[in-house]
Coordinates of C-alpha atoms in Angstrom, one line a residue:
M1 CA 70.4 -82.7 15.9
A2 CA 70.1 -85.0 18.9
N3 CA 71.7 -88.5 18.7
L4 CA 70.4 -92.0 19.5
Y5 CA 73.9 -93.1 20.6
K6 CA 75.1 -92.7 24.2
K7 CA 78.7 -93.2 23.0
D8 CA 80.5 -90.8 20.7
A9 CA 80.2 -91.8 17.1
P10 CA 81.2 -90.4 13.7
F11 CA 77.6 -90.1 12.6
Q12 CA 74.2 -88.9 13.7
V13 CA 71.4 -91.5 13.4
L14 CA 67.9 -91.3 11.9
I15 CA 65.6 -94.3 12.1
S16 CA 64.1 -94.7 8.7
F17 CA 62.4 -97.4 6.5
K18 CA 63.0 -95.6 3.2
K19 CA 65.3 -98.2 1.7
Y20 CA 62.8 -101.0 2.4
L21 CA 59.9 -98.9 1.3
D22 CA 61.8 -98.6 -2.0
V23 CA 61.8 -102.4 -2.1
L24 CA 58.0 -102.4 -1.7
E25 CA 57.8 -99.8 -4.5
H26 CA 59.7 -102.2 -6.8
I27 CA 57.3 -105.0 -5.9
R28 CA 54.3 -102.7 -6.5
Y29 CA 55.4 -102.0 -10.1
N30 CA 57.3 -105.1 -11.1
D31 CA 55.9 -108.2 -9.3
R32 CA 53.8 -110.5 -11.5
L33 CA 51.8 -111.8 -8.5
E34 CA 48.7 -109.6 -8.0
Y35 CA 48.4 -110.3 -4.3
R36 CA 51.9 -109.1 -3.6
V37 CA 51.3 -106.0 -5.7
N38 CA 48.2 -105.2 -3.7
Y39 CA 50.0 -105.9 -0.4
A40 CA 52.9 -103.6 -1.3
E41 CA 50.6 -100.8 -2.6
S42 CA 48.5 -101.0 0.6
L43 CA 51.5 -100.6 2.9
I44 CA 53.0 -97.7 0.8
E45 CA 49.7 -95.8 0.9
R46 CA 49.4 -96.3 4.7
T47 CA 52.9 -95.0 5.3
K48 CA 52.1 -91.8 3.4
K49 CA 50.2 -90.7 6.5
F50 CA 53.3 -90.9 8.5
P51 CA 56.1 -89.3 6.4
E52 CA 58.6 -89.7 9.3
L53 CA 58.8 -93.4 8.5
R54 CA 60.4 -92.6 5.2
D55 CA 62.1 -89.3 6.1
G56 CA 63.6 -90.5 9.4
F57 CA 63.1 -89.7 13.1
L58 CA 65.0 -89.6 16.4
D59 CA 62.1 -90.1 18.8
E60 CA 62.3 -93.7 19.9
T61 CA 58.7 -93.6 21.2
L62 CA 57.5 -93.5 17.6
L63 CA 58.7 -97.1 17.3
E64 CA 56.1 -98.1 19.9
K65 CA 53.4 -95.8 18.3
H66 CA 53.9 -97.4 14.9
E67 CA 54.6 -100.9 16.2
D68 CA 51.9 -102.6 14.2
L69 CA 52.6 -100.8 10.9
I70 CA 56.3 -101.4 11.3
R71 CA 55.7 -105.1 11.9
Q72 CA 53.6 -105.3 8.6
I73 CA 56.2 -103.3 6.6
L74 CA 58.9 -105.8 7.7
A75 CA 56.7 -108.9 7.5
D76 CA 58.7 -110.4 4.5
L77 CA 62.0 -110.1 6.6
F78 CA 60.4 -111.8 9.6
P79 CA 58.4 -114.8 8.3
T80 CA 55.7 -115.9 10.7
G81 CA 56.6 -119.6 10.2
L82 CA 60.1 -119.0 11.7
T83 CA 59.2 -116.6 14.6
H84 CA 59.5 -119.3 17.2
N85 CA 62.8 -120.6 15.8
E86 CA 64.8 -117.5 14.8
I87 CA 66.3 -115.0 17.2
K88 CA 66.0 -111.9 15.2
A89 CA 65.1 -108.2 15.5
A90 CA 65.4 -104.9 13.8
S91 CA 67.8 -102.3 15.3
V92 CA 69.4 -99.0 15.2
P93 CA 72.9 -99.9 13.9
L94 CA 75.4 -100.7 16.6
S95 CA 73.1 -99.5 19.4
K96 CA 71.1 -101.1 22.2
T97 CA 67.8 -99.9 20.5
T98 CA 66.1 -103.0 19.1
F99 CA 62.5 -103.6 18.0
N100 CA 60.2 -105.9 16.0
Y101 CA 61.4 -109.0 17.8
T102 CA 60.6 -112.6 16.8
E103 CA 58.7 -114.6 19.4
R104 CA 61.8 -116.5 20.4
F105 CA 63.8 -113.3 20.9
K106 CA 60.9 -111.9 23.0
S107 CA 60.9 -115.1 25.2
I108 CA 64.7 -114.8 25.8
L109 CA 64.3 -111.1 26.9
K110 CA 61.3 -112.0 29.1
D111 CA 63.4 -114.7 30.9
A112 CA 66.2 -112.2 31.4
G113 CA 63.9 -110.0 33.5
K114 CA 62.3 -106.6 33.1
D115 CA 65.4 -104.8 34.5
F116 CA 67.7 -106.4 31.9
E117 CA 69.1 -104.0 29.3
I118 CA 70.5 -105.5 26.2
E119 CA 74.1 -104.3 25.4
L120 CA 77.0 -105.2 23.2
R121 CA 79.7 -107.2 24.9
N122 CA 83.2 -105.9 25.7
I123 CA 83.4 -103.0 23.2
G124 CA 85.3 -100.0 24.5
D125 CA 84.5 -96.4 23.4
D126 CA 87.5 -96.2 21.0
E127 CA 86.7 -99.6 19.4
F128 CA 83.1 -98.6 19.0
Y129 CA 84.1 -95.4 17.2
V130 CA 86.5 -97.2 14.8
F131 CA 83.8 -99.8 14.2
C132 CA 81.4 -97.1 13.2
C133 CA 84.0 -95.6 10.8
C134 CA 84.4 -99.0 9.2
L135 CA 80.6 -99.0 8.6
I136 CA 81.0 -95.7 6.7
L137 CA 83.8 -97.3 4.6
Q138 CA 81.6 -100.2 3.7
T139 CA 78.4 -98.3 2.8
Y140 CA 79.6 -95.0 1.4
F141 CA 83.1 -95.8 0.1
K142 CA 82.1 -99.3 -1.0
R143 CA 85.2 -100.8 0.6
D144 CA 84.9 -104.6 0.8
I145 CA 86.0 -105.0 4.4
K146 CA 84.8 -107.4 7.0
S147 CA 85.0 -106.6 10.7
T148 CA 87.4 -108.9 12.5
M149 CA 85.7 -108.1 15.8
P150 CA 82.8 -110.5 16.6
L151 CA 79.8 -108.9 18.3
Y152 CA 78.0 -110.6 21.2
Y153 CA 75.0 -110.2 23.5
D154 CA 75.3 -111.7 27.0
I155 CA 71.7 -112.5 28.2
P156 CA 70.9 -114.5 31.4
N157 CA 68.2 -117.2 31.1
R158 CA 65.4 -117.7 33.7
L159 CA 67.7 -120.0 35.7
G160 CA 70.4 -117.3 35.9
I161 CA 72.8 -119.0 33.5
M162 CA 74.6 -116.4 31.3
K163 CA 74.0 -117.3 27.7
H164 CA 76.2 -115.8 24.9
Y165 CA 74.8 -115.0 21.5
K166 CA 76.8 -114.1 18.4
I167 CA 75.3 -111.4 16.3
T168 CA 75.2 -111.1 12.6
V169 CA 74.1 -107.8 11.2
N170 CA 72.4 -107.1 7.8
S171 CA 73.1 -103.5 6.8
D172 CA 71.3 -103.6 3.5
F173 CA 68.7 -101.1 4.6
I174 CA 70.9 -98.2 5.8
E175 CA 72.4 -95.3 3.9
V176 CA 75.3 -93.1 5.0
Y177 CA 76.2 -89.7 3.6
P178 CA 78.4 -86.8 4.7
T179 CA 77.3 -83.5 6.4
E180 CA 78.9 -80.2 5.3
E181 CA 81.4 -80.6 8.2
A182 CA 82.6 -84.0 6.9
K183 CA 86.0 -84.7 5.4
I184 CA 86.2 -87.0 2.4
P185 CA 89.4 -89.0 2.7
S186 CA 91.3 -90.1 -0.3
D187 CA 91.9 -93.8 -1.2
D188 CA 95.4 -93.5 0.1
V189 CA 94.2 -92.1 3.4
L190 CA 91.6 -94.9 3.7
D191 CA 94.4 -97.5 3.1
M192 CA 96.5 -95.9 5.7
L193 CA 93.6 -95.9 8.2
L194 CA 92.9 -99.6 7.7
E195 CA 96.6 -100.3 8.4
N196 CA 96.2 -98.5 11.8
L197 CA 92.9 -99.8 13.2
D198 CA 94.1 -99.2 16.8
D199 CA 94.9 -95.5 16.3
F200 CA 91.7 -94.0 17.5
K201 CA 92.9 -90.4 17.3
L202 CA 93.9 -90.9 13.6
W203 CA 90.4 -92.2 12.7
K204 CA 88.8 -89.3 14.5
K205 CA 91.0 -86.8 12.6
Y206 CA 89.5 -88.0 9.3
F207 CA 86.0 -88.9 10.6
P208 CA 85.2 -86.2 13.2
S209 CA 82.4 -86.7 15.6
K210 CA 78.8 -86.5 14.2
S211 CA 80.1 -85.4 10.8
W212 CA 78.1 -88.0 8.9
I213 CA 74.5 -89.1 8.7
L214 CA 73.4 -92.7 9.1
K215 CA 69.8 -93.3 8.1
G216 CA 67.9 -96.5 8.1
F217 CA 67.8 -99.7 10.2
T218 CA 69.6 -103.0 10.4
I219 CA 68.5 -106.6 11.0
V220 CA 70.3 -108.5 13.8
S221 CA 70.2 -112.3 14.0
L222 CA 71.5 -114.1 17.0
V223 CA 73.0 -117.6 17.3
D224 CA 73.4 -119.2 20.7
C225 CA 77.1 -120.0 21.0
T226 CA 77.3 -120.2 24.8
S227 CA 79.6 -123.3 24.8
E228 CA 82.0 -121.8 22.3
V229 CA 82.3 -118.5 24.2
A230 CA 82.6 -120.2 27.6
L231 CA 85.3 -122.4 26.1
S232 CA 87.2 -119.3 24.9
D233 CA 86.8 -117.7 28.3
L234 CA 88.2 -120.8 29.9
K235 CA 91.4 -120.4 27.9
S236 CA 92.1 -117.1 29.5
S237 CA 90.7 -117.9 32.9
M238 CA 92.4 -121.2 33.8
I239 CA 94.5 -121.4 37.0
E240 CA 97.5 -119.1 36.9
I241 CA 99.8 -117.6 39.5
D242 CA 100.9 -114.1 38.9
P243 CA 103.4 -113.1 41.5
E244 CA 102.5 -109.5 41.0
D245 CA 98.7 -110.1 41.6
L246 CA 97.9 -113.1 43.8
S247 CA 94.1 -113.0 43.2
P248 CA 91.9 -115.8 42.1
D249 CA 89.7 -115.6 39.0
E250 CA 86.3 -115.7 40.6
N251 CA 84.6 -115.9 37.2
L252 CA 85.8 -119.5 36.7
V253 CA 82.8 -121.1 38.4
E254 CA 80.4 -118.8 36.4
I255 CA 82.1 -119.8 33.2
F256 CA 81.6 -123.5 34.0
K257 CA 77.9 -122.9 34.7
S258 CA 77.5 -121.5 31.2
Y259 CA 79.6 -124.2 29.6
F260 CA 77.8 -127.1 31.2
D261 CA 74.4 -125.4 31.3
V262 CA 74.1 -126.1 35.0
P263 CA 72.7 -123.2 37.1
E264 CA 73.8 -124.5 40.5
L265 CA 77.4 -125.7 40.1
N266 CA 80.5 -125.9 42.3
F267 CA 84.0 -126.7 41.1
G268 CA 87.0 -128.0 43.0
L269 CA 90.5 -129.0 42.1
M270 CA 93.3 -130.6 44.2
L271 CA 96.9 -131.0 43.1
F272 CA 98.6 -134.4 43.6
D273 CA 101.8 -134.4 45.6
K274 CA 103.8 -137.3 44.1
K275 CA 106.4 -137.2 46.8
D276 CA 104.0 -137.4 49.8
Q277 CA 101.3 -139.3 47.8
K278 CA 98.5 -137.0 48.8
L279 CA 96.1 -134.3 47.5
G280 CA 96.6 -130.7 48.3
R281 CA 94.4 -127.6 48.0
L282 CA 95.2 -124.4 46.1
P283 CA 95.4 -121.7 48.8
I284 CA 94.7 -118.9 46.3
Y285 CA 91.3 -120.5 45.4
E286 CA 90.4 -121.6 48.9
N287 CA 87.3 -119.4 49.0
V288 CA 86.3 -120.1 45.3
F289 CA 86.7 -123.8 44.9
T290 CA 84.8 -126.5 46.9
H291 CA 86.2 -130.0 47.6
H292 CA 83.2 -131.9 49.0
V293 CA 83.5 -135.0 46.9
L294 CA 87.3 -135.1 47.3
D295 CA 86.8 -134.6 51.1
F296 CA 84.4 -137.5 51.1
W297 CA 86.8 -139.6 49.2
I298 CA 89.8 -138.7 51.5
N299 CA 87.8 -139.4 54.6
A300 CA 86.1 -142.6 53.4
F301 CA 89.2 -144.7 53.1
D302 CA 92.3 -145.4 55.1
E303 CA 95.8 -144.1 53.9
E304 CA 96.9 -147.4 52.4
T305 CA 93.7 -147.7 50.3
R306 CA 94.1 -144.1 49.1
K307 CA 97.8 -144.6 48.1
N308 CA 96.8 -147.8 46.2
T309 CA 94.1 -145.9 44.5
F310 CA 96.6 -143.2 43.4
T311 CA 98.9 -146.0 42.0
N312 CA 95.9 -147.6 40.2
L313 CA 95.0 -144.3 38.6
N314 CA 98.2 -144.4 36.6
H315 CA 96.8 -147.5 34.9
N316 CA 93.1 -146.7 34.9
S317 CA 92.2 -143.0 35.1
K318 CA 88.5 -143.3 34.1
P319 CA 86.4 -140.4 35.4
I320 CA 83.5 -141.0 37.8
V321 CA 80.1 -139.6 36.9
I322 CA 77.2 -139.9 39.4
S323 CA 74.0 -138.4 38.0
N324 CA 71.9 -139.0 41.1
V325 CA 73.6 -139.6 44.5
N326 CA 70.4 -141.0 46.0
K327 CA 70.8 -144.0 43.6
L328 CA 74.2 -145.0 45.0
E329 CA 74.5 -148.4 46.6
E330 CA 73.4 -148.6 50.3
N331 CA 76.8 -149.7 51.6
V332 CA 78.3 -146.4 50.2
K333 CA 75.5 -144.3 51.6
S334 CA 76.0 -146.0 55.0
L335 CA 79.6 -144.8 55.3
P336 CA 80.0 -142.1 58.0
S337 CA 81.8 -139.8 55.6
F338 CA 78.8 -139.9 53.3
S339 CA 77.4 -137.1 55.5
I340 CA 79.9 -134.8 53.7
L341 CA 77.8 -135.2 50.6
R342 CA 74.5 -135.1 52.4
D343 CA 75.3 -132.1 54.5
N344 CA 76.5 -130.1 51.5
N345 CA 73.4 -131.0 49.5
I346 CA 75.3 -132.7 46.7
N347 CA 73.0 -134.8 44.5
S348 CA 75.0 -135.0 41.3
F349 CA 78.8 -134.9 40.6
M350 CA 81.7 -135.7 38.4
V351 CA 85.3 -136.5 39.5
I352 CA 88.0 -136.3 36.8
P353 CA 91.6 -137.3 37.3
I354 CA 94.0 -135.1 35.3
M355 CA 96.8 -137.2 33.9
K356 CA 100.0 -136.5 31.9
D357 CA 102.2 -139.3 30.6
N358 CA 100.3 -141.8 32.8
E359 CA 101.0 -139.8 35.9
L360 CA 98.4 -138.2 38.1
L361 CA 98.7 -134.3 38.3
A362 CA 95.4 -133.4 39.9
I363 CA 91.8 -134.3 40.5
M364 CA 88.9 -132.1 39.5
E365 CA 85.3 -132.2 40.8
F366 CA 82.1 -130.7 39.6
T367 CA 79.1 -130.9 42.0
S368 CA 75.5 -129.7 42.0
P369 CA 72.5 -129.9 44.4
Q370 CA 70.3 -130.7 41.4
A371 CA 70.1 -134.4 40.7
N372 CA 70.9 -135.4 37.1
S373 CA 72.9 -132.3 36.5
F374 CA 75.9 -134.3 35.3
N375 CA 76.0 -137.3 32.9
G376 CA 78.1 -138.8 30.2
L377 CA 77.3 -136.0 27.7
K378 CA 78.5 -133.4 30.1
L379 CA 81.7 -135.4 30.7
K380 CA 82.2 -135.5 26.9
K381 CA 82.4 -131.7 26.9
M382 CA 85.4 -132.0 29.2
E383 CA 87.5 -133.3 26.3
F384 CA 87.5 -129.8 24.6
F385 CA 89.5 -128.2 27.4
T386 CA 91.5 -131.0 28.9
D387 CA 94.6 -129.7 27.1
M388 CA 94.1 -126.3 28.6
I389 CA 93.9 -127.7 32.1
L390 CA 97.2 -129.6 31.5
F391 CA 98.9 -126.5 30.2
S392 CA 97.6 -124.4 33.1
L393 CA 98.7 -127.0 35.7
N394 CA 102.2 -127.3 34.1
R395 CA 102.5 -123.5 34.1
F396 CA 101.4 -123.4 37.7
S397 CA 103.9 -126.1 38.7
F398 CA 106.7 -124.2 36.9
E399 CA 105.8 -120.9 38.5
K400 CA 105.5 -122.6 41.9
N401 CA 109.0 -124.2 41.6
Y402 CA 110.4 -120.9 40.4
Q403 CA 109.0 -119.0 43.3
I404 CA 110.1 -121.6 45.9
E405 CA 113.7 -121.5 44.4
A406 CA 113.6 -117.7 44.7
I407 CA 112.4 -117.9 48.3
I408 CA 115.3 -120.3 49.2
Q409 CA 117.9 -118.1 47.5
R410 CA 116.5 -114.9 49.0
E411 CA 116.0 -116.1 52.6
Y412 CA 118.7 -118.8 53.0
T413 CA 121.3 -117.8 50.4
S414 CA 122.9 -120.6 48.3
I415 CA 122.8 -124.1 49.8
H416 CA 124.1 -127.5 49.0
D417 CA 121.9 -129.9 46.9
S418 CA 122.2 -132.6 49.5
V419 CA 120.1 -130.6 52.0
V420 CA 117.9 -128.5 49.8
W421 CA 114.9 -130.7 50.5
K422 CA 114.6 -129.4 54.0
F423 CA 114.8 -125.8 52.9
R424 CA 112.3 -126.5 50.1
N425 CA 109.7 -127.8 52.6
E426 CA 109.9 -124.6 54.6
A427 CA 109.9 -122.4 51.4
E428 CA 106.8 -124.3 50.1
K429 CA 104.9 -123.5 53.4
Y430 CA 105.8 -119.9 52.9
F431 CA 104.7 -119.9 49.3
N432 CA 101.3 -121.5 50.1
A433 CA 100.7 -119.0 52.8
S434 CA 101.5 -116.1 50.4
L435 CA 99.0 -117.5 47.9
G436 CA 96.3 -117.5 50.6
K437 CA 97.4 -114.0 51.6
K438 CA 98.4 -115.3 55.1
M439 CA 101.3 -114.4 57.2
Y440 CA 104.0 -117.1 57.7
T441 CA 107.4 -116.7 59.4
L442 CA 110.2 -118.8 58.0
K443 CA 111.7 -121.1 60.6
Q444 CA 115.4 -121.4 61.2
I445 CA 116.8 -124.6 59.5
S446 CA 119.0 -126.7 61.7
F447 CA 120.5 -130.3 61.4
K448 CA 121.3 -132.8 64.2
N449 CA 124.3 -135.1 64.0
L450 CA 125.6 -133.4 60.9
T451 CA 128.1 -135.4 58.8
P452 CA 130.5 -133.6 56.4
L453 CA 129.4 -134.1 52.8
F454 CA 131.4 -134.3 49.5
G455 CA 134.6 -133.1 51.3
F456 CA 133.1 -129.9 52.7
S457 CA 133.7 -129.4 56.4
D458 CA 130.3 -127.6 57.0
I459 CA 127.4 -126.0 55.2
R460 CA 128.7 -122.5 55.8
S461 CA 131.8 -123.1 53.7
S462 CA 129.7 -124.9 51.1
S463 CA 127.4 -121.8 51.0
D464 CA 130.3 -119.4 50.6
K465 CA 131.7 -121.4 47.7
R466 CA 128.3 -121.8 46.0
F467 CA 127.7 -118.1 46.4
N468 CA 131.0 -117.3 44.6
L469 CA 130.1 -119.8 41.8
M470 CA 126.7 -118.2 41.5
L471 CA 128.4 -114.8 41.0
E472 CA 130.7 -116.4 38.3
D473 CA 127.7 -117.8 36.5
I474 CA 125.7 -114.6 36.5
N475 CA 128.7 -112.5 35.5
Q476 CA 129.3 -114.8 32.5
Q477 CA 125.6 -114.6 31.6
L478 CA 125.7 -110.8 31.7
D479 CA 128.8 -110.7 29.6
S480 CA 127.2 -113.0 27.0
L481 CA 124.1 -110.8 26.9
H482 CA 126.2 -107.7 26.6
D483 CA 128.0 -109.1 23.6
I484 CA 124.6 -110.0 21.9
F485 CA 123.0 -106.6 22.5
T486 CA 126.1 -104.8 21.3
M487 CA 125.9 -106.8 18.1
I488 CA 122.1 -106.1 17.7
N489 CA 122.8 -102.4 18.5
S490 CA 119.5 -101.0 17.0
D491 CA 116.9 -101.3 19.7
S492 CA 118.8 -102.8 22.7
E493 CA 120.1 -99.7 24.5
K494 CA 117.6 -100.1 27.4
Y495 CA 118.7 -103.7 28.0
L496 CA 122.4 -102.7 28.0
L497 CA 121.7 -100.1 30.6
A498 CA 119.7 -102.6 32.8
L499 CA 122.6 -105.1 32.5
D500 CA 125.1 -102.5 33.6
V501 CA 123.0 -101.7 36.7
F502 CA 122.8 -105.4 37.6
E503 CA 126.5 -106.0 37.0
N504 CA 127.4 -103.1 39.3
E505 CA 124.9 -104.4 42.0
L506 CA 126.2 -108.0 41.8
N507 CA 129.9 -107.0 42.2
N508 CA 129.7 -104.1 44.6
E509 CA 126.5 -103.9 46.6
I510 CA 124.5 -107.0 46.1
K511 CA 121.0 -107.0 47.7
A512 CA 118.8 -109.9 49.0
D513 CA 116.5 -109.8 45.9
T514 CA 119.1 -109.0 43.2
E515 CA 119.1 -112.4 41.7
Q516 CA 115.3 -112.7 41.8
R517 CA 114.9 -109.3 40.1
L518 CA 117.4 -110.3 37.4
Q519 CA 115.4 -113.5 36.8
R520 CA 112.2 -111.6 36.4
L521 CA 113.9 -109.2 33.9
L522 CA 115.2 -112.2 31.9
R523 CA 112.0 -114.1 31.9
E524 CA 109.6 -111.3 31.2
E525 CA 111.6 -109.0 28.8
I526 CA 115.0 -110.1 27.7
H527 CA 114.3 -113.8 26.8
P528 CA 111.1 -113.1 24.9
Y529 CA 112.9 -110.3 23.0
L530 CA 115.7 -112.7 22.0
Q531 CA 113.3 -115.4 21.0
G532 CA 111.6 -112.8 18.8
K533 CA 115.0 -112.1 17.1
L534 CA 115.4 -115.8 16.4
E535 CA 112.0 -115.8 14.5
M536 CA 112.8 -112.7 12.5
K537 CA 115.2 -112.2 9.6
A538 CA 118.4 -111.4 11.4
D539 CA 122.2 -111.7 10.9
K540 CA 123.3 -115.3 11.0
E541 CA 126.1 -114.6 13.5
I542 CA 123.6 -112.9 15.9
K543 CA 121.2 -115.9 15.6
N544 CA 124.0 -118.3 16.4
K545 CA 125.1 -116.2 19.3
I546 CA 121.6 -116.2 20.7
K547 CA 121.2 -120.0 20.2
D548 CA 124.4 -120.6 22.0
Y549 CA 123.3 -118.4 24.9
F550 CA 120.0 -120.3 25.3
L551 CA 121.9 -123.6 25.3
Q552 CA 123.6 -122.5 28.5
I553 CA 120.4 -121.5 30.3
F554 CA 119.0 -123.7 33.1
T555 CA 115.3 -123.5 32.1
Q556 CA 113.9 -123.6 35.7
T557 CA 115.7 -120.4 36.7
D558 CA 116.5 -118.7 33.4
L559 CA 120.1 -118.4 34.6
F560 CA 123.5 -119.9 33.7
Y561 CA 124.5 -122.8 36.0
A562 CA 127.7 -124.2 34.5
N563 CA 130.0 -123.3 37.4
R564 CA 127.5 -124.5 40.1
K565 CA 127.0 -127.8 38.3
R566 CA 130.7 -128.6 38.3
P567 CA 131.7 -131.3 40.9
G568 CA 133.0 -129.8 44.1

């Protein structure tokens, strides 16, 4: 038997209207309204000429051949009065084969274009297979289970904005039964399978490919939830810096287009440098973000005015929304820098300061060539992801400081706090260049008219002492971790081995990146593991030991710093 699915599945599929024809049979013999009895009887008699509608068929061209009759059979499920309101269709379960659309659904597909092919969103082959197995558990084994995996269609509208529709599926009109090759799992096996939803091979062992028959059709209803999906996508797509993969998320602008329902939209963000009182770009997003409004603002005013504005933002951080640039006052439009907006065809924009504890962190801009694209209602939608932006900027700031500290330690070894500012400026240039995937050669740092500080005769002797103190700190940290993992014992062997490697490297053949590699191991593996131990039921002594360990951590570097903090 051929199969309607392009993906592997535990069943073979037959399109059939048997279960709904049975409903019509019930109306024919039991309904008290004569017109409904006559209507049901007429349809049943007509379907007798085409037994495949009841027995089932694989040939999808029969859907087109019997289109009018199928529409009449399903008329009660698709009321004419709701056809321009509901987004609904009949379908082959969990496949892209859909038919008998409401008028609103037809209009959505027409706007998507003739080449568009409807498809379920983000479902891998293994997930799809297990999902099909769960359908068997629901229909044949009568297990009361609800899928935790939401189903979506992504369909572009006529303006090119990607709209997201959540799917609800009515499976009342399907029947599932085993073939001779099928295995019938016991209740204990079914319980075990439900406890292991991610084990695809286990599911396939008890539900081999095409060993069941699925016969019937489903009803799919769609709800436009574009804003909700775009908001969810934003949570995982906000600005982040991964030192292993310095690539921008180019989907960010597309997500904003869907979220604000603006087909032609550009987005920009500049970070505020509190020390220098100026805005700076994100090199990693240089080719993704635009900064036309911020460029206009920077060029329109002198430095003193800009700095006063930054200060005033701490007291009044109200966003700016201009629905139509052409309606701005003439004195603004006459400014030479206004050409930045005109030349970049900006006719509507929003500028939003991002604040935390009454301090400016960054400024965002949204622009569009279409007038009236932005207004107070669009600005209101910003409230739903402001916290995400704050979290993302804080995370970026932490990662940036972490990387700059690592560059200083790697390239300049340990240095005295009194001169770290000069090394930091150079390391920051190196870091920004690396974000933009550009080459930058670190310059040699020198000081004129150097005066001894804190009793040290020169920076070299200070560096030697700090280097030895750094070794003391890290060795103490390794000893502390060694004690903890020895107490835990059960699943900590790999960490003990790693610590031994670092201890040997530190005290015998230290490398330029030893400290940085240790920091990464601590941050990405060891510290999350220990935090997990604190949240689990564990020995009180072990928990106290872990808590004491974390109290000694300098959070910016994940390292012990007690010896280096001692007065010289």
